mmCIF file of C-alpha atoms in Angstrom:
data_model
loop_
_atom_site.group_PDB
_atom_site.id
_atom_site.type_symbol
_atom_site.label_atom_id
_atom_site.label_comp_id
_atom_site.label_asym_id
_atom_site.label_seq_id
_atom_site.Cartn_x
_atom_site.Cartn_y
_atom_site.Cartn_z
ATOM 1 C CA UNK A 16 83.818 53.246 154.678
ATOM 2 C CA UNK A 17 86.050 50.500 155.208
ATOM 3 C CA UNK A 18 83.884 48.354 156.684
ATOM 4 C CA UNK A 19 81.299 48.635 154.226
ATOM 5 C CA UNK A 20 84.129 48.290 151.241
ATOM 6 C CA UNK A 21 84.968 44.960 153.053
ATOM 7 C CA UNK A 22 81.206 43.699 153.353
ATOM 8 C CA UNK A 23 80.936 44.479 149.138
ATOM 9 C CA UNK A 24 84.082 42.317 148.608
ATOM 10 C CA UNK A 25 82.599 39.720 150.985
ATOM 11 C CA UNK A 26 79.158 39.737 148.890
ATOM 12 C CA UNK A 27 81.368 39.776 145.868
ATOM 13 C CA UNK A 28 83.416 37.002 146.688
ATOM 14 C CA UNK A 29 80.294 34.988 148.348
ATOM 15 C CA UNK A 30 78.370 35.585 144.519
ATOM 16 C CA UNK A 31 81.534 34.122 142.523
ATOM 17 C CA UNK A 32 81.554 30.888 144.760
ATOM 18 C CA UNK A 33 77.749 30.305 144.616
ATOM 19 C CA UNK A 34 77.319 31.073 141.025
ATOM 20 C CA UNK A 35 76.738 28.072 139.854
ATOM 21 C CA UNK A 36 73.622 27.727 142.105
ATOM 22 C CA UNK A 37 72.860 31.107 141.567
ATOM 23 C CA UNK A 38 72.481 30.969 137.662
ATOM 24 C CA UNK A 39 69.967 28.491 138.020
ATOM 25 C CA UNK A 40 67.646 31.153 139.361
ATOM 26 C CA UNK A 41 65.059 32.650 136.778
ATOM 27 C CA UNK A 42 66.695 36.042 137.225
ATOM 28 C CA UNK A 43 66.789 37.666 133.797
ATOM 29 C CA UNK A 44 64.128 35.528 132.646
ATOM 30 C CA UNK A 45 60.933 37.074 134.652
ATOM 31 C CA UNK A 46 57.709 38.038 133.245
ATOM 32 C CA UNK A 47 58.121 41.683 132.249
ATOM 33 C CA UNK A 48 61.963 41.468 131.076
ATOM 34 C CA UNK A 49 61.846 42.367 127.534
ATOM 35 C CA UNK A 50 63.481 40.787 124.700
ATOM 36 C CA UNK A 51 63.255 41.845 121.264
ATOM 37 C CA UNK A 52 65.222 39.112 118.617
ATOM 38 C CA UNK A 53 65.657 40.073 115.383
ATOM 39 C CA UNK A 54 67.770 38.261 112.784
ATOM 40 C CA UNK A 55 71.231 40.130 113.659
ATOM 41 C CA UNK A 56 70.220 41.604 116.907
ATOM 42 C CA UNK A 57 69.372 40.870 120.210
ATOM 43 C CA UNK A 58 68.037 43.894 122.672
ATOM 44 C CA UNK A 59 67.376 42.697 126.367
ATOM 45 C CA UNK A 60 65.592 45.015 128.714
ATOM 46 C CA UNK A 61 65.661 43.548 132.389
ATOM 47 C CA UNK A 62 62.644 45.726 133.910
ATOM 48 C CA UNK A 63 61.278 43.292 135.997
ATOM 49 C CA UNK A 64 64.935 41.619 137.124
ATOM 50 C CA UNK A 65 66.233 45.000 137.988
ATOM 51 C CA UNK A 66 62.942 46.149 140.352
ATOM 52 C CA UNK A 67 63.306 43.087 142.320
ATOM 53 C CA UNK A 68 66.912 43.461 142.831
ATOM 54 C CA UNK A 69 66.912 46.869 143.734
ATOM 55 C CA UNK A 70 64.196 46.035 146.224
ATOM 56 C CA UNK A 71 66.329 43.472 147.667
ATOM 57 C CA UNK A 72 69.134 45.429 147.830
ATOM 58 C CA UNK A 73 67.087 48.471 149.156
ATOM 59 C CA UNK A 74 66.073 45.978 152.229
ATOM 60 C CA UNK A 75 69.354 44.706 152.854
ATOM 61 C CA UNK A 76 70.790 48.276 153.236
ATOM 62 C CA UNK A 77 68.304 49.251 155.529
ATOM 63 C CA UNK A 78 68.563 46.472 157.294
ATOM 64 C CA UNK A 79 72.521 47.008 157.752
ATOM 65 C CA UNK A 80 71.796 50.385 158.638
ATOM 66 C CA UNK A 81 69.662 49.826 161.662
#
């Protein structure tokens, strides 16, 4: 449990440091992400992005568990 918390903390720190470069990735603007824009309303459903993030995280956790 302690090791996993340390690893998660290091990942969060790395994401914070690398954020200027990570924000340039097309995550959030993938085909399959649904955006509904009206006059006073903007609704965003990042379906494809969440599927991709879920697959990548599952693979990473699977690799770390081995």
